[in-house]
Amino acid sequence: MCTRILWTGKVGDKSSSVCGRNMDWGFDMEEKLWVFPAGLKRKSDVKGKFIGWVSKYGSIAASVYDQGTSDGMNEKGLAIHANWLTESYYGERDESKPGLDGNRGLQYFLDNFATVREVVEHLEKNKDLQFVPTKIKKGNGEQEVQCHLAMEDAQGESVIIEYLKNGDSVERDIYYSGDILNYSMQYNVLTNSPPFKEQLLNLQKYEGFGGELDLPGTTAAADRFVRGVFYLKSLPEPANQREAIAGVLSVMRSTAQPFRVPDSGAYASSTRWRTVAALTEKLYLYESSLYPTLIWLDAKKLDFKEGSGVRVFDLAKNREAIGDVSEKLTPAEDLFGNNVSTDSLHLYVRTHIS
């Protein structure tokens, strides 16, 4: 239902990191692009002990249904993406543990961390941090969000995080590029089911990765994973940043899901939109499947200083926009400022972030 691809390499004599993401869903997602400055006070929306923080970094975020961040990049070049994973398991809520809800989970990392290493170190120091799933609109109903996360940074480091069921317990698996011996290209790709460890094993069945099977062509997540790795490793060295972005976009389009009638049932996922985060250049691009023209925001040109204000660009109302849309941003209230439930404790708890 989603695909993430990270390319790292050289553009001229400089290292570069460019990440692409397809957002696959069965319905319009009412997406918007947000610019959040530093200095915003926020807290997680959970029962029991919550987390409070003040945003350290400004960020560009893509929201869905005015509900939460689903994708984004901060001013330091840390990017994050949530991909659906049916096997995700978060366990019962333990109200004595600090909880981080799904709507604010991605934004928490964008607000507080500059690199993947900082994220991993924070998670290792705060193992009692509990991820609390929320529900997302799905047609005329809603469904509990089940996701694994991918993050990458301007230095080219990457991490994939999954929460899975292990007996009666929650198993948190972290695949961090800095900890993996013989780190290779397949760790830079993420789709959906099955969990990441099984995706890596399945890849070994195919020619070029130890097996004899030909490149698969269906829209199944396991097939998209194989194609993503294959085409990613086949990309030519770019002559400039434009070619680096174009190369990533070409891989994203090869792993996209076309609009289609469901084979059975009443739901079929298709690629609604995609983003590309040029992390070294701090450029965030968006492309709709309905109006395939690129728009972008350049983080180097945006004001993220405390007090500069929250700004938004409504993508659903501006489908035909093209190019840099920074001049079309409009002032807005914080996406997370008015949707804290009464189930939260009326106590502001600031976590220590190191």
GROMACS .gro file of C-alpha atoms in nm:
model
  354
    1MET     CA    1   0.000   0.000   0.000
    2CYS     CA    2   0.308   0.225   0.008
    3THR     CA    3   0.666   0.215  -0.115
    4ARG     CA    4   0.976   0.399   0.012
    5ILE     CA    5   1.308   0.413  -0.175
    6LEU     CA    6   1.632   0.576  -0.054
    7TRP     CA    7   1.912   0.652  -0.299
    8THR     CA    8   2.253   0.756  -0.169
    9GLY     CA    9   2.556   0.837  -0.381
   10LYS     CA   10   2.767   1.111  -0.532
   11VAL     CA   11   2.652   1.412  -0.730
   12GLY     CA   12   2.977   1.549  -0.862
   13ASP     CA   13   3.216   1.542  -0.568
   14LYS     CA   14   2.941   1.575  -0.303
   15SER     CA   15   2.751   1.303  -0.121
   16SER     CA   16   2.375   1.312  -0.174
   17SER     CA   17   2.067   1.145  -0.025
   18VAL     CA   18   1.733   1.140  -0.208
   19CYS     CA   19   1.428   0.949  -0.081
   20GLY     CA   20   1.104   0.878  -0.263
   21ARG     CA   21   0.774   0.762  -0.122
   22ASN     CA   22   0.450   0.643  -0.289
   23MET     CA   23   0.133   0.691  -0.084
   24ASP     CA   24  -0.110   0.414  -0.176
   25TRP     CA   25  -0.471   0.424  -0.052
   26GLY     CA   26  -0.818   0.345  -0.178
   27PHE     CA   27  -0.968   0.691  -0.135
   28ASP     CA   28  -0.881   1.059  -0.165
   29MET     CA   29  -0.677   1.157   0.144
   30GLU     CA   30  -0.742   1.532   0.155
   31GLU     CA   31  -0.369   1.587   0.189
   32LYS     CA   32  -0.206   1.917   0.280
   33LEU     CA   33   0.151   2.043   0.303
   34TRP     CA   34   0.239   2.214   0.631
   35VAL     CA   35   0.532   2.430   0.735
   36PHE     CA   36   0.587   2.410   1.110
   37PRO     CA   37   0.836   2.643   1.283
   38ALA     CA   38   1.049   2.568   1.585
   39GLY     CA   39   0.911   2.655   1.927
   40LEU     CA   40   0.569   2.487   1.904
   41LYS     CA   41   0.441   2.331   2.227
   42ARG     CA   42   0.295   1.987   2.172
   43LYS     CA   43   0.191   1.677   2.363
   44SER     CA   44   0.081   1.328   2.273
   45ASP     CA   45  -0.289   1.246   2.284
   46VAL     CA   46  -0.313   0.925   2.486
   47LYS     CA   47  -0.476   0.787   2.797
   48GLY     CA   48  -0.247   0.794   3.097
   49LYS     CA   49   0.107   0.929   3.089
   50PHE     CA   50   0.173   1.140   2.784
   51ILE     CA   51   0.479   1.313   2.635
   52GLY     CA   52   0.517   1.689   2.607
   53TRP     CA   53   0.776   1.869   2.397
   54VAL     CA   54   0.864   2.197   2.230
   55SER     CA   55   0.968   2.161   1.866
   56LYS     CA   56   1.342   2.208   1.829
   57TYR     CA   57   1.342   2.208   1.449
   58GLY     CA   58   1.109   2.342   1.183
   59SER     CA   59   0.967   2.098   0.932
   60ILE     CA   60   0.766   2.039   0.616
   61ALA     CA   61   0.495   1.778   0.670
   62ALA     CA   62   0.228   1.609   0.459
   63SER     CA   63  -0.096   1.546   0.648
   64VAL     CA   64  -0.397   1.332   0.563
   65TYR     CA   65  -0.756   1.408   0.667
   66ASP     CA   66  -0.632   1.697   0.887
   67GLN     CA   67  -0.543   1.423   1.131
   68GLY     CA   68  -0.170   1.384   1.153
   69THR     CA   69   0.165   1.376   0.975
   70SER     CA   70   0.207   1.083   0.736
   71ASP     CA   71   0.530   1.196   0.569
   72GLY     CA   72   0.776   1.483   0.605
   73MET     CA   73   1.123   1.633   0.631
   74ASN     CA   74   1.270   1.877   0.881
   75GLU     CA   75   1.512   2.164   0.830
   76LYS     CA   76   1.811   1.944   0.917
   77GLY     CA   77   1.731   1.689   0.647
   78LEU     CA   78   1.572   1.414   0.859
   79ALA     CA   79   1.276   1.259   0.677
   80ILE     CA   80   1.014   1.009   0.794
   81HIS     CA   81   0.745   0.792   0.633
   82ALA     CA   82   0.470   0.563   0.765
   83ASN     CA   83   0.392   0.256   0.552
   84TRP     CA   84   0.105   0.021   0.629
   85LEU     CA   85   0.197  -0.312   0.792
   86THR     CA   86  -0.094  -0.541   0.876
   87GLU     CA   87   0.123  -0.750   1.109
   88SER     CA   88   0.193  -0.451   1.337
   89TYR     CA   89   0.116  -0.508   1.704
   90TYR     CA   90   0.140  -0.250   1.981
   91GLY     CA   91  -0.007  -0.435   2.277
   92GLU     CA   92  -0.256  -0.310   2.533
   93ARG     CA   93  -0.210   0.045   2.653
   94ASP     CA   94  -0.007   0.063   2.977
   95GLU     CA   95  -0.106   0.401   3.119
   96SER     CA   96   0.197   0.410   3.348
   97LYS     CA   97   0.428   0.429   3.046
   98PRO     CA   98   0.480   0.741   2.833
   99GLY     CA   99   0.262   0.704   2.525
  100LEU     CA  100   0.303   0.850   2.176
  101ASP     CA  101  -0.008   0.846   1.958
  102GLY     CA  102  -0.003   0.765   1.588
  103ASN     CA  103  -0.128   1.107   1.476
  104ARG     CA  104   0.167   1.287   1.635
  105GLY     CA  105   0.423   1.008   1.622
  106LEU     CA  106   0.596   1.111   1.300
  107GLN     CA  107   0.589   1.478   1.391
  108TYR     CA  108   0.753   1.400   1.725
  109PHE     CA  109   1.064   1.276   1.545
  110LEU     CA  110   1.070   1.564   1.296
  111ASP     CA  111   1.036   1.817   1.580
  112ASN     CA  112   1.311   1.679   1.799
  113PHE     CA  113   1.587   1.508   1.602
  114ALA     CA  114   1.839   1.605   1.333
  115THR     CA  115   1.976   1.263   1.237
  116VAL     CA  116   1.879   0.897   1.228
  117ARG     CA  117   2.149   0.822   1.485
  118GLU     CA  118   1.986   1.061   1.732
  119VAL     CA  119   1.651   0.886   1.680
  120VAL     CA  120   1.799   0.541   1.739
  121GLU     CA  121   1.987   0.653   2.049
  122HIS     CA  122   1.670   0.812   2.187
  123LEU     CA  123   1.467   0.495   2.132
  124GLU     CA  124   1.734   0.282   2.298
  125LYS     CA  125   1.738   0.512   2.602
  126ASN     CA  126   1.358   0.518   2.623
  127LYS     CA  127   1.253   0.157   2.578
  128ASP     CA  128   0.937   0.210   2.782
  129LEU     CA  129   0.803   0.456   2.523
  130GLN     CA  130   0.479   0.302   2.399
  131PHE     CA  131   0.344   0.365   2.050
  132VAL     CA  132  -0.035   0.401   2.071
  133PRO     CA  133  -0.225   0.346   1.743
  134THR     CA  134  -0.502   0.578   1.630
  135LYS     CA  135  -0.774   0.534   1.369
  136ILE     CA  136  -0.778   0.673   1.016
  137LYS     CA  137  -1.069   0.752   0.787
  138LYS     CA  138  -1.133   0.477   0.529
  139GLY     CA  139  -1.423   0.545   0.296
  140ASN     CA  140  -1.734   0.588   0.508
  141GLY     CA  141  -1.572   0.422   0.808
  142GLU     CA  142  -1.239   0.416   0.985
  143GLN     CA  143  -0.963   0.168   1.064
  144GLU     CA  144  -0.692   0.141   1.325
  145VAL     CA  145  -0.356   0.244   1.182
  146GLN     CA  146  -0.099  -0.035   1.157
  147CYS     CA  147   0.236   0.092   1.030
  148HIS     CA  148   0.607   0.045   1.025
  149LEU     CA  149   0.829   0.353   1.000
  150ALA     CA  150   1.122   0.447   0.779
  151MET     CA  151   1.356   0.738   0.843
  152GLU     CA  152   1.664   0.871   0.666
  153ASP     CA  153   1.885   1.176   0.689
  154ALA     CA  154   2.110   1.408   0.492
  155GLN     CA  155   2.412   1.193   0.582
  156GLY     CA  156   2.255   0.893   0.407
  157GLU     CA  157   2.178   0.690   0.719
  158SER     CA  158   1.855   0.493   0.740
  159VAL     CA  159   1.639   0.315   0.995
  160ILE     CA  160   1.328   0.097   0.972
  161ILE     CA  161   1.121   0.041   1.285
  162GLU     CA  162   0.857  -0.230   1.333
  163TYR     CA  163   0.635  -0.331   1.625
  164LEU     CA  164   0.536  -0.698   1.602
  165LYS     CA  165   0.366  -0.961   1.817
  166ASN     CA  166   0.600  -1.209   1.990
  167GLY     CA  167   0.391  -1.440   2.204
  168ASP     CA  168   0.206  -1.210   2.441
  169SER     CA  169   0.467  -0.935   2.410
  170VAL     CA  170   0.551  -0.651   2.173
  171GLU     CA  171   0.875  -0.698   1.980
  172ARG     CA  172   1.035  -0.379   1.853
  173ASP     CA  173   1.270  -0.441   1.559
  174ILE     CA  174   1.509  -0.166   1.456
  175TYR     CA  175   1.710  -0.195   1.133
  176TYR     CA  176   1.966   0.084   1.158
  177SER     CA  177   2.227   0.131   0.888
  178GLY     CA  178   2.491   0.222   1.149
  179ASP     CA  179   2.451  -0.115   1.326
  180ILE     CA  180   2.426  -0.353   1.029
  181LEU     CA  181   2.744  -0.521   0.903
  182ASN     CA  182   2.767  -0.535   0.524
  183TYR     CA  183   2.483  -0.287   0.491
  184SER     CA  184   2.344  -0.302   0.139
  185MET     CA  185   2.085  -0.151  -0.092
  186GLN     CA  186   1.791  -0.368   0.014
  187TYR     CA  187   1.780  -0.194   0.353
  188ASN     CA  188   1.692   0.128   0.168
  189VAL     CA  189   1.357  -0.007   0.044
  190LEU     CA  190   1.032  -0.052   0.237
  191THR     CA  191   0.687  -0.157   0.117
  192ASN     CA  192   0.421  -0.335   0.326
  193SER     CA  193   0.355  -0.696   0.430
  194PRO     CA  194   0.523  -0.920   0.519
  195PRO     CA  195   0.750  -0.773   0.790
  196PHE     CA  196   1.090  -0.648   0.680
  197LYS     CA  197   1.289  -0.954   0.785
  198GLU     CA  198   1.069  -1.173   0.565
  199GLN     CA  199   1.100  -0.929   0.275
  200LEU     CA  200   1.477  -0.969   0.288
  201LEU     CA  201   1.447  -1.349   0.281
  202ASN     CA  202   1.202  -1.338  -0.011
  203LEU     CA  203   1.441  -1.116  -0.209
  204GLN     CA  204   1.698  -1.398  -0.210
  205LYS     CA  205   1.473  -1.605  -0.440
  206TYR     CA  206   1.530  -1.367  -0.733
  207GLU     CA  207   1.802  -1.345  -0.993
  208GLY     CA  208   2.069  -1.098  -0.895
  209PHE     CA  209   2.005  -1.157  -0.523
  210GLY     CA  210   2.101  -1.523  -0.494
  211GLY     CA  211   1.803  -1.693  -0.659
  212GLU     CA  212   1.677  -1.787  -1.005
  213LEU     CA  213   1.331  -1.627  -1.028
  214ASP     CA  214   1.270  -1.349  -1.279
  215LEU     CA  215   1.178  -0.999  -1.169
  216PRO     CA  216   0.814  -1.006  -1.043
  217GLY     CA  217   0.554  -0.773  -1.189
  218THR     CA  218   0.243  -0.768  -0.967
  219THR     CA  219   0.136  -0.491  -0.731
  220ALA     CA  220   0.183  -0.716  -0.426
  221ALA     CA  221   0.404  -0.556  -0.162
  222ALA     CA  222   0.664  -0.835  -0.178
  223ASP     CA  223   0.691  -0.792  -0.557
  224ARG     CA  224   0.717  -0.413  -0.527
  225PHE     CA  225   0.996  -0.462  -0.274
  226VAL     CA  226   1.197  -0.678  -0.517
  227ARG     CA  227   1.144  -0.435  -0.806
  228GLY     CA  228   1.234  -0.141  -0.585
  229VAL     CA  229   1.567  -0.295  -0.485
  230PHE     CA  230   1.643  -0.408  -0.841
  231TYR     CA  231   1.578  -0.072  -1.003
  232LEU     CA  232   1.742   0.121  -0.720
  233LYS     CA  233   2.070  -0.066  -0.758
  234SER     CA  234   2.047  -0.023  -1.138
  235LEU     CA  235   2.028   0.358  -1.132
  236PRO     CA  236   2.311   0.530  -1.322
  237GLU     CA  237   2.532   0.785  -1.150
  238PRO     CA  238   2.361   1.124  -1.183
  239ALA     CA  239   2.540   1.420  -1.336
  240ASN     CA  240   2.351   1.666  -1.115
  241GLN     CA  241   2.083   1.692  -0.849
  242ARG     CA  242   1.805   1.710  -1.107
  243GLU     CA  243   1.911   1.371  -1.246
  244ALA     CA  244   1.933   1.225  -0.894
  245ILE     CA  245   1.572   1.328  -0.824
  246ALA     CA  246   1.459   1.207  -1.167
  247GLY     CA  247   1.623   0.869  -1.104
  248VAL     CA  248   1.439   0.823  -0.775
  249LEU     CA  249   1.111   0.930  -0.936
  250SER     CA  250   1.161   0.670  -1.210
  251VAL     CA  251   1.194   0.395  -0.947
  252MET     CA  252   0.890   0.523  -0.759
  253ARG     CA  253   0.680   0.512  -1.075
  254SER     CA  254   0.793   0.154  -1.144
  255THR     CA  255   0.661   0.049  -0.801
  256ALA     CA  256   0.336   0.248  -0.817
  257GLN     CA  257  -0.005   0.084  -0.807
  258PRO     CA  258  -0.242   0.185  -1.090
  259PHE     CA  259  -0.604   0.284  -1.037
  260ARG     CA  260  -0.809  -0.034  -1.065
  261VAL     CA  261  -1.134  -0.211  -0.980
  262PRO     CA  262  -1.099  -0.441  -0.675
  263ASP     CA  263  -1.053  -0.811  -0.756
  264SER     CA  264  -1.279  -0.897  -0.464
  265GLY     CA  265  -1.445  -0.703  -0.190
  266ALA     CA  266  -1.488  -0.328  -0.200
  267TYR     CA  267  -1.134  -0.195  -0.158
  268ALA     CA  268  -0.830  -0.161  -0.382
  269SER     CA  269  -0.524   0.044  -0.296
  270SER     CA  270  -0.366   0.264  -0.563
  271THR     CA  271  -0.094   0.527  -0.566
  272ARG     CA  272  -0.267   0.856  -0.481
  273TRP     CA  273   0.045   1.070  -0.456
  274ARG     CA  274   0.419   1.057  -0.405
  275THR     CA  275   0.688   1.267  -0.241
  276VAL     CA  276   1.060   1.304  -0.295
  277ALA     CA  277   1.284   1.442  -0.022
  278ALA     CA  278   1.623   1.561  -0.149
  279LEU     CA  279   1.774   1.554   0.197
  280THR     CA  280   2.114   1.702   0.126
  281GLU     CA  281   1.956   1.987  -0.069
  282LYS     CA  282   1.664   2.022   0.181
  283LEU     CA  283   1.409   2.010  -0.102
  284TYR     CA  284   1.067   1.846  -0.055
  285LEU     CA  285   0.866   1.761  -0.368
  286TYR     CA  286   0.510   1.635  -0.416
  287GLU     CA  287   0.336   1.480  -0.717
  288SER     CA  288  -0.033   1.385  -0.743
  289SER     CA  289  -0.149   1.094  -0.957
  290LEU     CA  290  -0.449   1.302  -1.059
  291TYR     CA  291  -0.246   1.603  -1.175
  292PRO     CA  292   0.108   1.473  -1.242
  293THR     CA  293   0.293   1.801  -1.208
  294LEU     CA  294   0.568   1.845  -0.949
  295ILE     CA  295   0.543   2.107  -0.679
  296TRP     CA  296   0.800   2.168  -0.408
  297LEU     CA  297   0.910   2.356  -0.100
  298ASP     CA  298   1.274   2.451  -0.046
  299ALA     CA  299   1.354   2.428   0.325
  300LYS     CA  300   1.662   2.650   0.278
  301LYS     CA  301   1.434   2.937   0.174
  302LEU     CA  302   1.165   2.894   0.441
  303ASP     CA  303   1.155   3.073   0.775
  304PHE     CA  304   1.147   2.814   1.053
  305LYS     CA  305   1.235   3.048   1.338
  306GLU     CA  306   1.024   3.041   1.651
  307GLY     CA  307   0.731   3.277   1.609
  308SER     CA  308   0.734   3.267   1.227
  309GLY     CA  309   0.397   3.094   1.232
  310VAL     CA  310   0.240   2.776   1.098
  311ARG     CA  311   0.165   2.782   0.724
  312VAL     CA  312  -0.027   2.542   0.500
  313PHE     CA  313  -0.082   2.460   0.133
  314ASP     CA  314  -0.406   2.273   0.064
  315LEU     CA  315  -0.315   2.021  -0.204
  316ALA     CA  316  -0.671   1.903  -0.255
  317LYS     CA  317  -0.776   2.256  -0.354
  318ASN     CA  318  -0.470   2.330  -0.567
  319ARG     CA  319  -0.426   2.017  -0.777
  320GLU     CA  320  -0.303   2.208  -1.080
  321ALA     CA  321  -0.027   2.395  -0.899
  322ILE     CA  322   0.325   2.356  -1.035
  323GLY     CA  323   0.675   2.449  -0.919
  324ASP     CA  324   0.773   2.624  -0.597
  325VAL     CA  325   0.460   2.692  -0.389
  326SER     CA  326   0.626   2.871  -0.095
  327GLU     CA  327   0.462   3.199  -0.197
  328LYS     CA  328   0.121   3.029  -0.189
  329LEU     CA  329   0.143   2.915   0.173
  330THR     CA  330  -0.125   3.061   0.397
  331PRO     CA  331  -0.118   3.119   0.776
  332ALA     CA  332  -0.292   2.849   0.981
  333GLU     CA  333  -0.345   2.717   1.331
  334ASP     CA  334  -0.123   2.429   1.436
  335LEU     CA  335  -0.257   2.099   1.303
  336PHE     CA  336  -0.206   1.951   1.650
  337GLY     CA  337  -0.322   2.249   1.853
  338ASN     CA  338  -0.689   2.172   1.894
  339ASN     CA  339  -0.731   1.796   1.871
  340VAL     CA  340  -0.615   1.671   2.213
  341SER     CA  341  -0.881   1.447   2.367
  342THR     CA  342  -1.012   1.481   2.720
  343ASP     CA  343  -0.870   1.136   2.794
  344SER     CA  344  -0.522   1.290   2.822
  345LEU     CA  345  -0.388   1.374   3.165
  346HIS     CA  346  -0.400   1.744   3.248
  347LEU     CA  347  -0.031   1.745   3.326
  348TYR     CA  348   0.248   1.868   3.103
  349VAL     CA  349   0.534   1.616   3.107
  350ARG     CA  350   0.848   1.722   2.922
  351THR     CA  351   1.063   1.432   2.813
  352HIS     CA  352   1.438   1.462   2.826
  353ILE     CA  353   1.563   1.442   2.469
  354SER     CA  354   1.934   1.390   2.434
   0.00000   0.00000   0.00000
